[in-house]
Short mmCIF file of C-alpha atoms in Angstrom, two decimals:
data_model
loop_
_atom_site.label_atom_id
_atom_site.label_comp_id
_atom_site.label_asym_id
_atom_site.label_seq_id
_atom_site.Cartn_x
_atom_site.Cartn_y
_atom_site.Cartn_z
CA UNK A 41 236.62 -82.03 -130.20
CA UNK A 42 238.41 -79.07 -132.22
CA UNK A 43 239.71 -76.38 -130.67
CA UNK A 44 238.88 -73.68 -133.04
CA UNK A 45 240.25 -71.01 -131.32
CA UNK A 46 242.79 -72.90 -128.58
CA UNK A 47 243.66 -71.97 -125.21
CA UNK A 48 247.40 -72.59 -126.12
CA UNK A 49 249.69 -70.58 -129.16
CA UNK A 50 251.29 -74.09 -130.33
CA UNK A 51 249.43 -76.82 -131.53
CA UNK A 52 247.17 -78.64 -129.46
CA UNK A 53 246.45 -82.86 -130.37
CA UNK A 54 246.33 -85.01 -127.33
CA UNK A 55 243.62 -87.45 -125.89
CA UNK A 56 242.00 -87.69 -122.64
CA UNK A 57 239.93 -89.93 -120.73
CA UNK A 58 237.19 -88.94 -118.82
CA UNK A 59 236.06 -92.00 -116.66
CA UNK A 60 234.54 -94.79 -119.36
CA UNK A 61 234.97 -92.15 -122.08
CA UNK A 62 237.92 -91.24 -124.12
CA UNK A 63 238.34 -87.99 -126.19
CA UNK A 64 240.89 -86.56 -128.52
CA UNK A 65 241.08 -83.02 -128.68
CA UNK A 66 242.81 -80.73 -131.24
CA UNK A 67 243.66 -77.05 -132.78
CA UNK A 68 243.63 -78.99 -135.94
CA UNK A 69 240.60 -77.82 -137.89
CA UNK A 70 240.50 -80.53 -140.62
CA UNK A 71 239.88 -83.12 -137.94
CA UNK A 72 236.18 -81.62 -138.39
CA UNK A 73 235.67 -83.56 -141.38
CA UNK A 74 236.49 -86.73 -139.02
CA UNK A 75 233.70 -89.58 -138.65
CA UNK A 76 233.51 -89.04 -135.03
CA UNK A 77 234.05 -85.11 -134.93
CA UNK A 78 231.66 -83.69 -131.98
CA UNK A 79 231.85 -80.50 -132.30
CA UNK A 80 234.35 -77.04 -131.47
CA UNK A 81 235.44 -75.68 -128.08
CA UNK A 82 236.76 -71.71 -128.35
CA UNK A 83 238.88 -69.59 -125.73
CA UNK A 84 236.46 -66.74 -125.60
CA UNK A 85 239.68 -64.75 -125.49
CA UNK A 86 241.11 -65.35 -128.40
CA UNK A 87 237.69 -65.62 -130.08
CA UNK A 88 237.40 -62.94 -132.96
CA UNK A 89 233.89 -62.07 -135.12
CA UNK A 90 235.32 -62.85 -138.18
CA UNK A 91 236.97 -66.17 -137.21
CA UNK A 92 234.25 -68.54 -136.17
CA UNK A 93 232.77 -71.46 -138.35
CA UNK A 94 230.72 -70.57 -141.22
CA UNK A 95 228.49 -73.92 -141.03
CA UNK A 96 226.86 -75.43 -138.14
CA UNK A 97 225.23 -79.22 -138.16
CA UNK A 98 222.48 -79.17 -135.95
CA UNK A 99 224.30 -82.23 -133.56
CA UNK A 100 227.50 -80.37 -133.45
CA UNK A 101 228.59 -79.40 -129.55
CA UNK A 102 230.03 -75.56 -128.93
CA UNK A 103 232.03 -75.11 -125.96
CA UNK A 104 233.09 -71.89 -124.47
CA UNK A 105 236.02 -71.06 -122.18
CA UNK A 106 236.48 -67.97 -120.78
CA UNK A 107 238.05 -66.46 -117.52
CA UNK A 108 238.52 -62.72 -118.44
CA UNK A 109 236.16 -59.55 -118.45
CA UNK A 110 233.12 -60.16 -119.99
CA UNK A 111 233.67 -55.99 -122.01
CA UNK A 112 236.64 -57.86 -124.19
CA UNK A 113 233.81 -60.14 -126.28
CA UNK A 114 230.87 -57.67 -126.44
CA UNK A 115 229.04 -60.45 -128.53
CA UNK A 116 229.02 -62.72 -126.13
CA UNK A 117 226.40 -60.91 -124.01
CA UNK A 118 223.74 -61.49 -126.67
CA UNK A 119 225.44 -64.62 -127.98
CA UNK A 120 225.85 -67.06 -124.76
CA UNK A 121 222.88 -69.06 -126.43
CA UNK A 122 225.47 -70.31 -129.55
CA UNK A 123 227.09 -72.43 -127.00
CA UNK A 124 226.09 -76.03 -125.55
CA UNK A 125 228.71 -75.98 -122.33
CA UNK A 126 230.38 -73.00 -120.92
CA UNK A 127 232.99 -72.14 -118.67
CA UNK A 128 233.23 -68.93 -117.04
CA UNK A 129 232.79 -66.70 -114.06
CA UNK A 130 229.17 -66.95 -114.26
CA UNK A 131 228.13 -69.78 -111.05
CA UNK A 132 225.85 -71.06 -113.66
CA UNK A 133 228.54 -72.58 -115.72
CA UNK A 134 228.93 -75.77 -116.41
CA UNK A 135 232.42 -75.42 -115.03
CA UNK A 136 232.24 -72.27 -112.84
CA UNK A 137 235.22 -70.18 -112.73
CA UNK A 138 233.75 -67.53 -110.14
CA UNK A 139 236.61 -68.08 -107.81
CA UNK A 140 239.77 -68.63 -110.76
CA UNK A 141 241.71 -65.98 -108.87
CA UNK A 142 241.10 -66.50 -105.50
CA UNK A 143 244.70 -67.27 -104.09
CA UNK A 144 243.79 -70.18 -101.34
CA UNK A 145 242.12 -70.12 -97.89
CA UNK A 146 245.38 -70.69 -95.94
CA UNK A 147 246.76 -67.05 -97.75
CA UNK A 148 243.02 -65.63 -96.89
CA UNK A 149 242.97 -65.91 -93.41
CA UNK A 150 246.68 -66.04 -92.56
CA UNK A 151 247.45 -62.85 -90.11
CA UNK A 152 251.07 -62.85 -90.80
CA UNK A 153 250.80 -61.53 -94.58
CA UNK A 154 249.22 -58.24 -93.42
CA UNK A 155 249.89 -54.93 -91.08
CA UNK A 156 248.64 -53.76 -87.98
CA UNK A 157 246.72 -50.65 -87.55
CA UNK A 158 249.72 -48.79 -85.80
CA UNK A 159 251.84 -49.69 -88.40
CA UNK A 160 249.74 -48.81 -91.18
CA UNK A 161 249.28 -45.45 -89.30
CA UNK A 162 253.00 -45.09 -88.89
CA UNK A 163 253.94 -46.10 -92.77
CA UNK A 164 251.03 -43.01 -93.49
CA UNK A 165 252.99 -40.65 -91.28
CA UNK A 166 256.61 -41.60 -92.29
CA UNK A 167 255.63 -42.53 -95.43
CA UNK A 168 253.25 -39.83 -96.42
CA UNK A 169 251.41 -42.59 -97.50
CA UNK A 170 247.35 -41.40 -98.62
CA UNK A 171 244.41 -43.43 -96.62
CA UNK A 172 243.65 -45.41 -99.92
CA UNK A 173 245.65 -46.58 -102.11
CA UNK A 174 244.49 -47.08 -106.41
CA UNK A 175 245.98 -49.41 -108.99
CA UNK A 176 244.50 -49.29 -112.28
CA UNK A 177 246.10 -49.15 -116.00
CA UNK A 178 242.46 -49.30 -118.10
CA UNK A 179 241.19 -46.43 -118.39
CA UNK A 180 238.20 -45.15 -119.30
CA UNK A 181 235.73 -48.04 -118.50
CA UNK A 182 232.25 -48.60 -118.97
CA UNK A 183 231.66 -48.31 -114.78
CA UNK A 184 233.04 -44.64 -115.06
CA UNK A 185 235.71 -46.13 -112.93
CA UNK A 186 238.29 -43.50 -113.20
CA UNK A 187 235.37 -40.48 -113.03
CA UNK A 188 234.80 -41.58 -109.67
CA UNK A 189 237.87 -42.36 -108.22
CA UNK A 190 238.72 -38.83 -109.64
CA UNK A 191 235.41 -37.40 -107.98
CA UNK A 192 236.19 -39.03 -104.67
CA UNK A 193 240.01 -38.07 -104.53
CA UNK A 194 238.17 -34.41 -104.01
CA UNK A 195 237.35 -35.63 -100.92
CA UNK A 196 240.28 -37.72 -99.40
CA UNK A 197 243.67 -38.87 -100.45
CA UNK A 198 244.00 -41.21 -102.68
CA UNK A 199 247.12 -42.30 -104.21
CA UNK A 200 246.99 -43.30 -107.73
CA UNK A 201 249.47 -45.35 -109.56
CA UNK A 202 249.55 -47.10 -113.16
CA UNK A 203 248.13 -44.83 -115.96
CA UNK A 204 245.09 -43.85 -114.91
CA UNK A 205 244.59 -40.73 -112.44
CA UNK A 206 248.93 -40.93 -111.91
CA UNK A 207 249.57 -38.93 -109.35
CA UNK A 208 252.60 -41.02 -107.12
CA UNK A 209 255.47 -42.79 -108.66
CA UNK A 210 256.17 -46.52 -107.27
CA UNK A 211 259.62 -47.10 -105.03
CA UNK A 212 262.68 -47.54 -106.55
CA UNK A 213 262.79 -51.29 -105.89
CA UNK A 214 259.31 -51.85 -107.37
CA UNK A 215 259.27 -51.27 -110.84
CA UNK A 216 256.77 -48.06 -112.11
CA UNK A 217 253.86 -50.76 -113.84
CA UNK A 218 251.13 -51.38 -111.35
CA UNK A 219 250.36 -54.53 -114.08
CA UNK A 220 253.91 -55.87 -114.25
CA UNK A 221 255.99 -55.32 -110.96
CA UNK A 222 259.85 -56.59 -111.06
CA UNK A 223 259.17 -58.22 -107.71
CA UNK A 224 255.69 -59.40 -106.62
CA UNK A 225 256.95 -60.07 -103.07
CA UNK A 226 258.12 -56.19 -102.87
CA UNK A 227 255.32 -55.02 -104.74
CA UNK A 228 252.59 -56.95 -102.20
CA UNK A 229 254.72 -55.48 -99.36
CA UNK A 230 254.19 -52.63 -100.59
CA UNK A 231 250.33 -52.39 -101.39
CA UNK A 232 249.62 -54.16 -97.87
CA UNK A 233 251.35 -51.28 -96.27
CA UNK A 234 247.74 -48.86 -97.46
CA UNK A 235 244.73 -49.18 -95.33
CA UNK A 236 242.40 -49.48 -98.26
CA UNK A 237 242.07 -50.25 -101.63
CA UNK A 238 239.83 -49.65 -104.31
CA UNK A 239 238.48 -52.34 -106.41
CA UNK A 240 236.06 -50.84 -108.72
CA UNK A 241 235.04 -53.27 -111.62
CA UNK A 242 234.97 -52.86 -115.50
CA UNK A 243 232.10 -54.26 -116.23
CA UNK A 244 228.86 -55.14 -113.09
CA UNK A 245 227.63 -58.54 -113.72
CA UNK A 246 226.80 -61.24 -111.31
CA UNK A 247 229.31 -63.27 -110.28
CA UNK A 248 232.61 -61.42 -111.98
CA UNK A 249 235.48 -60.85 -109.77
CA UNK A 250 238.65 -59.63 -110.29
CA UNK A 251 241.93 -60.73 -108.49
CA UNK A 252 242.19 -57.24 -106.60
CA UNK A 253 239.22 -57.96 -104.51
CA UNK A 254 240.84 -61.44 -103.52
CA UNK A 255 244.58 -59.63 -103.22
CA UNK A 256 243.31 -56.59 -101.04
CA UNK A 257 241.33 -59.17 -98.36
CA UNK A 258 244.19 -61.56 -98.79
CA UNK A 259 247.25 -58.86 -97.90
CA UNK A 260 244.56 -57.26 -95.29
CA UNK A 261 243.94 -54.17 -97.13
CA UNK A 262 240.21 -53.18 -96.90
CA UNK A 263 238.82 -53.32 -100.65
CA UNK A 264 237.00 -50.62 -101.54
CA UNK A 265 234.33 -52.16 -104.06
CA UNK A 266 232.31 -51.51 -106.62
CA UNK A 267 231.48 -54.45 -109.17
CA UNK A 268 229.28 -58.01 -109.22
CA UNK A 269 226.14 -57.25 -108.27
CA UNK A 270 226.32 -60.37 -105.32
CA UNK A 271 229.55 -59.65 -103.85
CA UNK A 272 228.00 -60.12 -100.29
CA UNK A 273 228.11 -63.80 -101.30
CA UNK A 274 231.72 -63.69 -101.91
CA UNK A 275 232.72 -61.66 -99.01
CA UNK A 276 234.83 -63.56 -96.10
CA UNK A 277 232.34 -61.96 -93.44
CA UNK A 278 229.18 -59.56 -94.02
CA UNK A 279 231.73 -56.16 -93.26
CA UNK A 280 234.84 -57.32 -95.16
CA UNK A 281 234.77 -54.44 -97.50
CA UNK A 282 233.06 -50.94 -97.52
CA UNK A 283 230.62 -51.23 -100.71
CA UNK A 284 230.36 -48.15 -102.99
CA UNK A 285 226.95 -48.99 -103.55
CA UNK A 286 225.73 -48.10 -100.12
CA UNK A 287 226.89 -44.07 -100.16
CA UNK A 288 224.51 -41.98 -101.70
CA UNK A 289 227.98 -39.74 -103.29
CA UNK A 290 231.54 -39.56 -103.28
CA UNK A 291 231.97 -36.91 -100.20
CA UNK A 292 229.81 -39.62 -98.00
CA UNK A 293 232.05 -42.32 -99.06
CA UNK A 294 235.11 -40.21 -98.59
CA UNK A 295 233.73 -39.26 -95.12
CA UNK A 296 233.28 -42.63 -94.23
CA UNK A 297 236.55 -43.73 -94.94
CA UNK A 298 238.05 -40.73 -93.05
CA UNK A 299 236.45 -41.99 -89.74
CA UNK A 300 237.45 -45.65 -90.40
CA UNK A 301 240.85 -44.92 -90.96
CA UNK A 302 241.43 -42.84 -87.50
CA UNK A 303 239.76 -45.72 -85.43
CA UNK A 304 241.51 -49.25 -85.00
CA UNK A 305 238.40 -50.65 -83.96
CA UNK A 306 236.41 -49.71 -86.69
CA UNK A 307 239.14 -50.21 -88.88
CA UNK A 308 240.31 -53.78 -87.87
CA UNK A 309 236.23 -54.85 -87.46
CA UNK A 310 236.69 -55.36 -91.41
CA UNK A 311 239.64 -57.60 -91.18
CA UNK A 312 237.77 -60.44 -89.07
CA UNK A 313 239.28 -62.89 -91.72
CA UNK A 314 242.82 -61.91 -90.43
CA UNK A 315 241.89 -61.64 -86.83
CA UNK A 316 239.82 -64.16 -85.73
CA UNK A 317 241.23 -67.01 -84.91
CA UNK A 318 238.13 -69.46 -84.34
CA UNK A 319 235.26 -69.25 -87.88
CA UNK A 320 237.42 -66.27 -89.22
CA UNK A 321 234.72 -67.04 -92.13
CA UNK A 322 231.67 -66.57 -91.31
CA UNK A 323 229.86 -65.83 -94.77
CA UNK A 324 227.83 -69.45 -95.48
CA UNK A 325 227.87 -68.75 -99.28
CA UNK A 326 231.49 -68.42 -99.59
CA UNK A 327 232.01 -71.15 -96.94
CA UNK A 328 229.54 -73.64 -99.31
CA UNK A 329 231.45 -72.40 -102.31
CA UNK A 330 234.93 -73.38 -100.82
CA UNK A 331 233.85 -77.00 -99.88
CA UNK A 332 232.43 -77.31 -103.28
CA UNK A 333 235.00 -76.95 -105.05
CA UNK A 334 238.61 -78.08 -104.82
CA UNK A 335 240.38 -74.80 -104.95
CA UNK A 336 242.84 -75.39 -102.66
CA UNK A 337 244.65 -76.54 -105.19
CA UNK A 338 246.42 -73.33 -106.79
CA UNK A 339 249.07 -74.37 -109.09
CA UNK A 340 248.25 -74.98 -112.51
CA UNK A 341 244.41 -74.04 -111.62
CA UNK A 342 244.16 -72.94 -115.37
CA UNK A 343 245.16 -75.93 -116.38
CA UNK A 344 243.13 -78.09 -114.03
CA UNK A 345 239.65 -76.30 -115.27
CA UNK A 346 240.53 -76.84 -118.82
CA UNK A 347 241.08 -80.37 -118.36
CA UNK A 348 237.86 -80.63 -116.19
CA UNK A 349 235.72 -77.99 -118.77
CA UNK A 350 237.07 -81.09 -121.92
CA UNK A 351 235.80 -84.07 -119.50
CA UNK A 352 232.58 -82.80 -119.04
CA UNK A 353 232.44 -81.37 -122.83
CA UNK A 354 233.45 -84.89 -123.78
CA UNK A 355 230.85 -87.06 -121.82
CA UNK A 356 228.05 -84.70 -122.50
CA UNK A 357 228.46 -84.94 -125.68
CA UNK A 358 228.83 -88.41 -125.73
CA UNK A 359 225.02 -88.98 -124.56
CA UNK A 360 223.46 -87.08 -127.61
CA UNK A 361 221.29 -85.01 -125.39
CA UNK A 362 221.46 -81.04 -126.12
CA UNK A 363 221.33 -77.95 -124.29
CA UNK A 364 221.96 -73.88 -124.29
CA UNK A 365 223.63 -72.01 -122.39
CA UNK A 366 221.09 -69.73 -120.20
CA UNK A 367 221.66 -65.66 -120.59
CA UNK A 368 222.13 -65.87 -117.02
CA UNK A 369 225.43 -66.99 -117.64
CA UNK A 370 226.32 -63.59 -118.86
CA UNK A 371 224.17 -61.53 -116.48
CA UNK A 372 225.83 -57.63 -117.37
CA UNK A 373 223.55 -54.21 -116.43
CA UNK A 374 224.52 -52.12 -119.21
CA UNK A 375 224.64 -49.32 -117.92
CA UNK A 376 225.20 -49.31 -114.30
CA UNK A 377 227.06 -46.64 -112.42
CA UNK A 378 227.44 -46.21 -108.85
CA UNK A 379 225.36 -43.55 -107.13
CA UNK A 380 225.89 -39.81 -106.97
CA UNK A 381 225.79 -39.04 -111.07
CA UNK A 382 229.26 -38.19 -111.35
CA UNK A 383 230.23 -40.78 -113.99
CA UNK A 384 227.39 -40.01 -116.93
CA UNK A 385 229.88 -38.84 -118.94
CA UNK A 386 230.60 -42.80 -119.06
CA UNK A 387 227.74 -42.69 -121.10
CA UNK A 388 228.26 -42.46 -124.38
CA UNK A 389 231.12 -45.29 -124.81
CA UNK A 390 228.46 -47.40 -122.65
CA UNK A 391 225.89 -46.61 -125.68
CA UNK A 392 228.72 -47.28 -128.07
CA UNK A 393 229.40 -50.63 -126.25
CA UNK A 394 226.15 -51.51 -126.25
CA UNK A 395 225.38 -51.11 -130.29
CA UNK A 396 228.85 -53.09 -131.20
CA UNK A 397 226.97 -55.57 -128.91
CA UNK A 398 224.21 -55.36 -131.42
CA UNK A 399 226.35 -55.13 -134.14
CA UNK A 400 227.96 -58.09 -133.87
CA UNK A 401 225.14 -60.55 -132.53
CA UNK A 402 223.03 -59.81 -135.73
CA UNK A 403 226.36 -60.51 -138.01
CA UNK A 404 226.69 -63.38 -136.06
CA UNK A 405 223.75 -65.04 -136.73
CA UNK A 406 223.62 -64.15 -140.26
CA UNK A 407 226.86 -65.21 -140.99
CA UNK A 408 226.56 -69.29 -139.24
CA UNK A 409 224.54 -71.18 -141.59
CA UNK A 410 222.90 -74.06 -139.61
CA UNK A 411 222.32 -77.07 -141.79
CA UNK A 412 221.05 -80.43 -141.39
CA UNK A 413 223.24 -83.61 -141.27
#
């Protein structure tokens, strides 16, 4: 298998065996013209529309990798079917990545990483800390992301750092990047100090989660969320997060919050995960989801899936039978805002979006020639 576009910047040539099977993988792209050349696996990152393979052979194998937003690639929400196996955040995967960034179960439920209500009230006094707190450096998203933060911060504080909607400057001991602190334990100190947190999502499609949903619940920060349209699914209990989605506007959510913040038993009734000491999880889908997969296993978890995404690639492959990948995999709602209508003027870079997704699909499939043997 080729790695036409590899996961790695140096040069990739190693072999691996898969139970009975061996494989050799490479970045090398003249090992194509090789006897027992399968086919090409891509890093949908690093995958660019006028870099892919001109030819196709109608038993050659296409594997996609891809663990980031699904807005970087607009092609590949009209193009999932080019590929035999995929990888991703989509639970339909071959290889699901849905829970990549979740940190582990121990961190999850483990009381000591988080605050307690009078504390949290006390760092907001002394502090003058705001109710929420809002860490974002993109801008301008196709959720209207920062148009309703900024519509909601009418209603309630909200304290805003990175680049988008600035309006507080980190500590002196945390350096002023909300992407790239100079010292993650001082930075997570820091953001577990808020009562909430909003994770509002770049993109809504089922099954995509960020690492801020899993870093608010894990540092005991109530998330905020807007995003994957089955997040209930993911959620440690069924009130683990207040939901955008369920507040008709901005001032409702805002009012909402207001009252959750000034009671500790409202407040700590969405931090069962933290609290609880016997079935702190109670959500079965995230419970069947843990035992299914091994992800206990944090370090190197990249790694780990890329070696398991080649062994399946390879023995698939090996049996000669074909398949697509299902548009499921890559199930987006272009557009999709949350409710109130204060983010249409998201709009037009949604439209925009949307024709480059066009765009490139139909160069796409006039530019691979599919030929015979």
């Amino acid at each position: 298998m080729v790695w036409w576009s590899p996961y790695k910047k140096h040069h990739i040539d190693y072999h691996r065996r898969c139970g009975q099977i061996e494989c050799r993988f490479t970045s090398d792209r003249e090992a194509s013209s090789d006897d027992y050349f399968l086919g090409y696996l891509f890093d949908g990152a690093k995958i660019t529309l006028n870099d892919l393979p001109k030819t196709r052979k109608y038993d050659e194998y296409w594997g996609l990798y891809y663990d980031s937003s699904p807005k970087d690639v607009p092609f590949l929400l009209q193009s999932i079917h080019l590929f035999n196996f995929t990888s991703s955040f989509s639970r339909y995967s071959d290889v699901p990545l849905t829970l990549q960034s979740f940190t582990s179960l121990e961190e999850l439920i483990n009381y000591k990483l988080m605050y307690t209500f009078g504390q949290k009230s006390a760092f907001q006094k002394n502090m003058k800390l705001a109710p929420i707190l809002y860490l974002q450096s993109h801008c301008n998203t196709l959720t209207g992301r920062e148009l309703y933060v900024q519509q909601l911060g009418r209603h309630i504080a909200i304290d805003s750092y990175g680049t988008c909607l600035k309006n507080k400057s980190f500590p002196a001991n945390i350096e002023d990047d909300a992407t790239n602190p100079r010292d993650i334990r001082n930075f997570y100190d820091f953001v577990s100090k808020y009562k909430f947190m909003i994770v509002y999502e770049d993109m809504v499609c089922e099954d995509y989660i960020s690492s801020k949903l899993w870093k608010s619940l894990t540092l005991g920060v109530v998330p905020i969320y807007f995003g994957a349209t089955n997040i209930r699914n993911y959620l440690p209990n069924p009130g683990s997060a207040i939901l955008i989605e369920d507040f008709a506007k901005p001032a409702e959510l805002a009012q909402f919050v207001q009252r959750v913040s000034t009671s500790e038993e409202a407040y700590t009734g969405y931090l069962l995960h933290k609290t609880v000491d016997l079935y702190p999880i109670t959500n079965q889908p995230l419970v069947d989801y843990l035992f299914k997969q091994d992800i206990q296993l944090v370090k190197n978890r990249k790694a780990r899936t890329i070696a398991e995404f080649e062994c399946y690639v390879c023995a698939q492959s090996s049996t000669g039978l074909k398949k697509q990948a299902e548009k499921r995999e890559f199930s987006c709602i272009l557009p999709h805002f949350p409710p109130g209508n204060v983010t249409y003027k998201a709009m037009p870079r949604v439209q925009s979006f949307i024709e480059q997704t066009r765009m490139e699909t139909a160069e796409i499939e006039k530019m691979i020639n599919f030929v015979g043997k």
